[in-house]
XYZ file of C-alpha atoms in Angstrom:
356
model
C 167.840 225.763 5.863
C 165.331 227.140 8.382
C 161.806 226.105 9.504
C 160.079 227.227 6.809
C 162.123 226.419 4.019
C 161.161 223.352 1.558
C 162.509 221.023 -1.290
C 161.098 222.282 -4.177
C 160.051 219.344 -6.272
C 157.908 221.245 -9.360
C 158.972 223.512 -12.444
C 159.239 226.982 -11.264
C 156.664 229.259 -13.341
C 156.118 233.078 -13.772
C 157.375 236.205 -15.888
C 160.935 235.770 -14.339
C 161.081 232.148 -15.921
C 162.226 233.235 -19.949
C 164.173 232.051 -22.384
C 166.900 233.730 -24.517
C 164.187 234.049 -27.326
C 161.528 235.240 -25.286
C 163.515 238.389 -23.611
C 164.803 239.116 -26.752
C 161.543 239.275 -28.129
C 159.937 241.142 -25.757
C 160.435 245.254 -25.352
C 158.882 245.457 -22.009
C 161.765 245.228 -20.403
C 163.914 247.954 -21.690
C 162.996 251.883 -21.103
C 163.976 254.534 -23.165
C 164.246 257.981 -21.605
C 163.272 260.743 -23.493
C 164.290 264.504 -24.177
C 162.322 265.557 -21.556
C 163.012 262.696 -18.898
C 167.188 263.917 -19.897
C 166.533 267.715 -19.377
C 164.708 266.581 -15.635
C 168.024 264.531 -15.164
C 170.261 267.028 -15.629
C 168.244 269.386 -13.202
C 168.798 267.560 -10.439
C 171.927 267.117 -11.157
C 172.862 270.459 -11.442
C 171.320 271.280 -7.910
C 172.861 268.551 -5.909
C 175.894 269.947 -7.403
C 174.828 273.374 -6.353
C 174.632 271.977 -2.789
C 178.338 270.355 -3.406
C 176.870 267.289 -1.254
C 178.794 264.206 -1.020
C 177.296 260.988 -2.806
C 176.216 258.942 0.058
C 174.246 262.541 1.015
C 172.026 262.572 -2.380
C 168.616 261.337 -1.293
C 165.421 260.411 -3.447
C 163.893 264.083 -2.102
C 167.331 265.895 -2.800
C 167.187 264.533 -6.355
C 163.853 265.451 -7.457
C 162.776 263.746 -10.328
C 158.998 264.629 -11.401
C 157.946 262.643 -14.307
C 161.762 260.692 -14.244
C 160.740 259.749 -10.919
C 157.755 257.492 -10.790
C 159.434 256.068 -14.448
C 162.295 254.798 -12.244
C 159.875 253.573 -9.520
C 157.744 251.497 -11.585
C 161.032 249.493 -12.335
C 159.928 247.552 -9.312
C 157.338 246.044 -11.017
C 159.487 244.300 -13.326
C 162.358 243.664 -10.798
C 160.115 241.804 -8.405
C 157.290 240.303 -10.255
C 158.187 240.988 -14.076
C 160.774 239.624 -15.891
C 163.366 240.787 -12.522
C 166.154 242.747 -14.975
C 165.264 246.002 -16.666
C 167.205 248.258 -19.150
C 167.152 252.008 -19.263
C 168.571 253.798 -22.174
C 169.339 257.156 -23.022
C 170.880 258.835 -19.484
C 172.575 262.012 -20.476
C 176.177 261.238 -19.465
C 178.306 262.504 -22.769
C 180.916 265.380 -21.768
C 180.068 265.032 -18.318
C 183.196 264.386 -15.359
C 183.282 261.022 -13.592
C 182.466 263.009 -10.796
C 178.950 263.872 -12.120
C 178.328 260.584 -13.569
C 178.797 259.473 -10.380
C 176.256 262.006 -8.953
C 173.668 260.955 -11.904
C 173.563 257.115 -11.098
C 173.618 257.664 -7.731
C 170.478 260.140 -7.813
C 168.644 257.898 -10.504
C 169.029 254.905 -8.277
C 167.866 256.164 -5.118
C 164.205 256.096 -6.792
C 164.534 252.764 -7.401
C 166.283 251.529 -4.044
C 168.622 251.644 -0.860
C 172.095 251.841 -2.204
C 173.960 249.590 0.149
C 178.029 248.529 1.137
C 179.006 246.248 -1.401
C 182.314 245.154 0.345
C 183.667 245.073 4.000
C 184.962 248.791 3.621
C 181.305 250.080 3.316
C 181.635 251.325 -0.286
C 178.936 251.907 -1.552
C 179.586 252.745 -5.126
C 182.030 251.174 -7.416
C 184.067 251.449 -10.880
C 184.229 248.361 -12.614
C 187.610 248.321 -14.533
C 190.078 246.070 -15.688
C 192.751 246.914 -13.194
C 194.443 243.559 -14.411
C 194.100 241.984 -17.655
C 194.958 238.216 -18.859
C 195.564 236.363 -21.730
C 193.949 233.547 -20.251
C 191.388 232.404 -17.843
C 193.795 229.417 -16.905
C 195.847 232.699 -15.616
C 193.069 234.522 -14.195
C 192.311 231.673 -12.106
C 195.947 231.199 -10.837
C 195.350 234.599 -9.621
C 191.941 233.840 -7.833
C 193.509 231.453 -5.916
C 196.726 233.491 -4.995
C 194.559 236.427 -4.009
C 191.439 238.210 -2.854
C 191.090 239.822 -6.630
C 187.693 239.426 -7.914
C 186.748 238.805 -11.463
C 185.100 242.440 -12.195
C 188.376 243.702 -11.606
C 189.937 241.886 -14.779
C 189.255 241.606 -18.410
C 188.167 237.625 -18.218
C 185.024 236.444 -19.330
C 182.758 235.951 -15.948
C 181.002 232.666 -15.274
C 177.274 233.147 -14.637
C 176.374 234.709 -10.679
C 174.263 237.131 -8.616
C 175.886 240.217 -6.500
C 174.826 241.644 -3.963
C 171.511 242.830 -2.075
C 168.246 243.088 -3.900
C 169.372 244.690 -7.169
C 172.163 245.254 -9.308
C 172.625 248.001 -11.032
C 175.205 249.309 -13.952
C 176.059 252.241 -15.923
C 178.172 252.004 -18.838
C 180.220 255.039 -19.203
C 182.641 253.615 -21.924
C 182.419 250.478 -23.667
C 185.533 248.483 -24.374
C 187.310 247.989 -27.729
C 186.111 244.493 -28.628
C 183.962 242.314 -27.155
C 182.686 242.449 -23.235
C 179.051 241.589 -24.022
C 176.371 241.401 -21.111
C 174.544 238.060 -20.606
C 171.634 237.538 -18.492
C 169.416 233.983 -17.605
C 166.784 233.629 -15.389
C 167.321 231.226 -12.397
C 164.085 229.667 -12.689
C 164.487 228.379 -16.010
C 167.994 227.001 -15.201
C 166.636 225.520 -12.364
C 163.411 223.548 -14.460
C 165.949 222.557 -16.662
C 168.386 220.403 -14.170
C 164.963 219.589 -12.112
C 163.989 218.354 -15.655
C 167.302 216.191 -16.438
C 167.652 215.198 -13.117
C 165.132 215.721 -9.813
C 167.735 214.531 -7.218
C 170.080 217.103 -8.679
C 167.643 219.941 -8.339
C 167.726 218.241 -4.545
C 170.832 218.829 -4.007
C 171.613 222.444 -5.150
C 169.022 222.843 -2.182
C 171.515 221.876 0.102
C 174.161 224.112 2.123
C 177.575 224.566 -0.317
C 180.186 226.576 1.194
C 181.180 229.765 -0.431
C 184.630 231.583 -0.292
C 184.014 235.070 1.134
C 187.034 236.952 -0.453
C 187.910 238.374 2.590
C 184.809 240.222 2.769
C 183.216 238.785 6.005
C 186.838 239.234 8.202
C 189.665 236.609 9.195
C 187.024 235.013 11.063
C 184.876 233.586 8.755
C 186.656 233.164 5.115
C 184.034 231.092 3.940
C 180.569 231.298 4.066
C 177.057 228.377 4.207
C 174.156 228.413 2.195
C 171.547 226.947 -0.276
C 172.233 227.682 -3.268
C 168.332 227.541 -4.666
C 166.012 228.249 -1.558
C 162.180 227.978 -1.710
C 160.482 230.885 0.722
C 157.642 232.923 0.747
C 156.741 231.728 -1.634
C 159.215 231.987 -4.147
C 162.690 230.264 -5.517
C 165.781 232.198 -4.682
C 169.485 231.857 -5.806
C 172.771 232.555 -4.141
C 175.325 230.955 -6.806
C 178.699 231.743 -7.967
C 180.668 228.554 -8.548
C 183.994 229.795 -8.512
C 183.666 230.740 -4.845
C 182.201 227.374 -4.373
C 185.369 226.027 -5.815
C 187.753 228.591 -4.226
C 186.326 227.565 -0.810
C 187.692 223.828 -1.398
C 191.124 224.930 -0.200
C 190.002 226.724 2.917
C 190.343 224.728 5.932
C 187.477 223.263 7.702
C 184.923 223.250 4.335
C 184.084 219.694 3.691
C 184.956 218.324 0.515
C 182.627 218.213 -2.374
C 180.905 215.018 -3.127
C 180.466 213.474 -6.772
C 177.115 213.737 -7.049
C 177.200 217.661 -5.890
C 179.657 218.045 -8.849
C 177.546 216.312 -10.967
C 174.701 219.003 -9.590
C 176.822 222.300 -10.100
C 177.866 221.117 -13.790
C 174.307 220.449 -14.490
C 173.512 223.945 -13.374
C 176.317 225.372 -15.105
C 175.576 223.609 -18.065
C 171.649 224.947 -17.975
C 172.877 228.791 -17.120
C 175.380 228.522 -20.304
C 172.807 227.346 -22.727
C 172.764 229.696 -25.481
C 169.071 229.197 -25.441
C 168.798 230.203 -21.694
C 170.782 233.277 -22.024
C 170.240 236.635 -23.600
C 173.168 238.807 -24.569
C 173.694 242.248 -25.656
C 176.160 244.998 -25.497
C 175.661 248.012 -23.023
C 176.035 251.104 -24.604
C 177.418 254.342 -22.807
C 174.423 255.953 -20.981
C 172.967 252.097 -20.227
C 171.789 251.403 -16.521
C 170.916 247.585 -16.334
C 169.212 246.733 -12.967
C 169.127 243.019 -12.411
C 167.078 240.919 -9.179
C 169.386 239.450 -7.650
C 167.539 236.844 -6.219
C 166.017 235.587 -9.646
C 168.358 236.634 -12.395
C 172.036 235.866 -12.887
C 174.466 238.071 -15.201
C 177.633 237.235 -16.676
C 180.567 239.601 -19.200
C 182.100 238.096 -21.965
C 185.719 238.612 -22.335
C 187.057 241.783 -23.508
C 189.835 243.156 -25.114
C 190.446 247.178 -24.156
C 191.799 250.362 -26.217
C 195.275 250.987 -25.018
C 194.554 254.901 -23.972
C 193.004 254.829 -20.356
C 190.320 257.607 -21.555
C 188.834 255.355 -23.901
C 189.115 251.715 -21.541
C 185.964 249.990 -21.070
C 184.190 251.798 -17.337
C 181.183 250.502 -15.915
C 179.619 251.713 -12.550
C 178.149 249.450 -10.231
C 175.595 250.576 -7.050
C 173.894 247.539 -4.720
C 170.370 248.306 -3.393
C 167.460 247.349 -1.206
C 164.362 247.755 -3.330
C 162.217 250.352 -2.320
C 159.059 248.288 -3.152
C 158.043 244.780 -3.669
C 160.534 243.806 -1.314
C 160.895 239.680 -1.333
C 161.093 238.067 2.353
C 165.134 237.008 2.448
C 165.429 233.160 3.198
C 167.049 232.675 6.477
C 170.027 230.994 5.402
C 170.508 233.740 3.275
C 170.512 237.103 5.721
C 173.875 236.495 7.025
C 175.711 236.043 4.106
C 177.636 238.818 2.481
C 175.552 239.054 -0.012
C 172.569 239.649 1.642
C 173.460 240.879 4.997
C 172.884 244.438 4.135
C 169.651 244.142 2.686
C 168.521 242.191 5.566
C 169.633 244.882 8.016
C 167.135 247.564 5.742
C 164.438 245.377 6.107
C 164.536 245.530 10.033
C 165.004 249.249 9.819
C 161.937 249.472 7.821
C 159.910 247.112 9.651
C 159.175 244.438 7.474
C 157.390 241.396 8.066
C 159.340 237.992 8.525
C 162.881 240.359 9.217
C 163.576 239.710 12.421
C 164.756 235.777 12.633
């Protein structure tokens, strides 16, 4: 787990360790952008379109955002060091093309980070859709196995995981017909709460697991080894998605799972579903929820969709380096697909602790 890394053996504590209740009850976290903040917006917009630049062309500089701007900066603060998942309402997307929604999110992001590849193709931007939809999850799962599909890509509720680099971020264009409700838990307070039922638990999930890499890291290397809660620099990250844990159980050469690291990824599934660890709400169109990847986990309900495409449930999804407040990546970590591409930024920019 590298030199430097240690068993944490103590309750985590800070603003990124909440409860359900306590997010819910506190407004800090969600930004509201106002008449003036929209009118900037659509500004910019208008001249990158004016340039016709592609996407990956739109910089912070290009997309000048005055008082918008430093707004979108400051979301830093709450990424990394606040309560690491922020909600900003109110971005003028109604009538516009997917084209210049696309151009919006891109623009408004670039304040806040690095947009990064988020698969082995080097996209960089995505649309979340349900390009299949089941009945079931027992089905969904049968086609997880059978295939490199991933679970945005279907209509299934999602079990609790981070993505990729330092932030998330998504736009709601459309919601869906029924259902498809964002949840949100912080990692520390999942991890105090299987470190409180059980220390040699908490132990364990500091351990290497192997993780199924959909495909994304080549033929080579289908499967992936890390931690799944590090302590470094300070601070307790997370790399978890259990079904890829589970997936990876059929790939040759990953050693089996062991009772007692069962017993250590229910107990961690059991603390993430806690209706008192989570907090849900619906995204509305015009939403952008940016989530740390590193502290906070997000999950979807399942959702049932209108049957006209123009009205089916869109989200857009971007993967970025922060800008500021950058965390040092644990060393087991910067190779994984995940994080690779956020540990390639940080030696371009010349952070500290980057190079191992």
């Amino acid at each position: 787990m590298g030199e430097q890394a240690m068993v944490r053996t103590q309750p985590v504590q800070g603003a990124d360790v909440w409860t359900g209740a306590q997010l819910a009850a506190d407004p800090s976290w969600i930004f509201h952008l106002d008449t003036a903040h929209r009118i900037e917006a659509m500004a910019a917009l208008a001249k990158v379109k004016a340039l016709n630049l592609p996407i990956e062309a739109i910089t912070r500089d290009v997309f000048a955002l005055p008082t918008l701007g430093p707004l979108l900066a400051s979301l830093a603060d709450t990424i990394e060091g606040g309560r690491g998942v922020a909600l900003v309402r109110g971005v003028p997307i109604d009538d516009l093309p997917v084209e210049d929604v696309e151009r919006l999110f891109w623009g408004m992001a670039t304040h806040v980070g690095f947009p990064e590849p988020q698969d082995s193709s080097g996209k960089t931007l995505h649309h979340v859709r349900a390009e299949q939809a089941f009945a079931t999850l027992d089905e969904a799962r049968t086609a997880f196995r059978n295939s490199n599909i991933r679970g945005y890509q279907t209509n299934v509720e999602l079990q609790f995981h981070g993505d990729g680099s330092d932030a998330l971020f998504f736009l709601c264009r459309r919601a869906g017909k029924k259902g498809g409700l964002s949840r949100v838990v912080s990692a520390g307070t999942a991890f105090n709460a299987v470190l409180r039922r059980d220390a040699e638990l908490a132990a364990i999930l500091q351990e290497d697991f192997a993780f199924d890499t959909r495909g994304e890291l080549g033929r080579d290397h289908p499967w992936q080894i890390s931690p799944i809660f590090i302590e470094y620099g300070g601070k307790l990250s997370i790399l978890y998605k259990r079904g890829y844990i589970d997936l990876a159980q059929r790939l040759d050469g990953v050693p089996p799972l062991t009772a007692r690291q069962v017993d250590a990824l229910d107990a961690l599934d059991a603390a993430l579903n806690d209706p008192a660890n989570y907090h849900e709400f619906l995204m509305q169109p015009g939403d952008i929820q940016i989530a740390n990847n590193y502290n906070v986990l997000h999950s979807r309900t399942q959702f049932e969709d209108h049957l006209e495409p123009e009205k089916q449930r869109h989200m857009l999804r971007i993967w970025a380096t922060l800008r500021a407040h950058r965390r040092p990546i644990p060393p087991p970590f910067r190779k994984t697909r995940e994080f690779a591409a956020s540990q390639r930024r940080r030696v371009d920019l010349g952070d500290n602790d980057s190079t191992a």
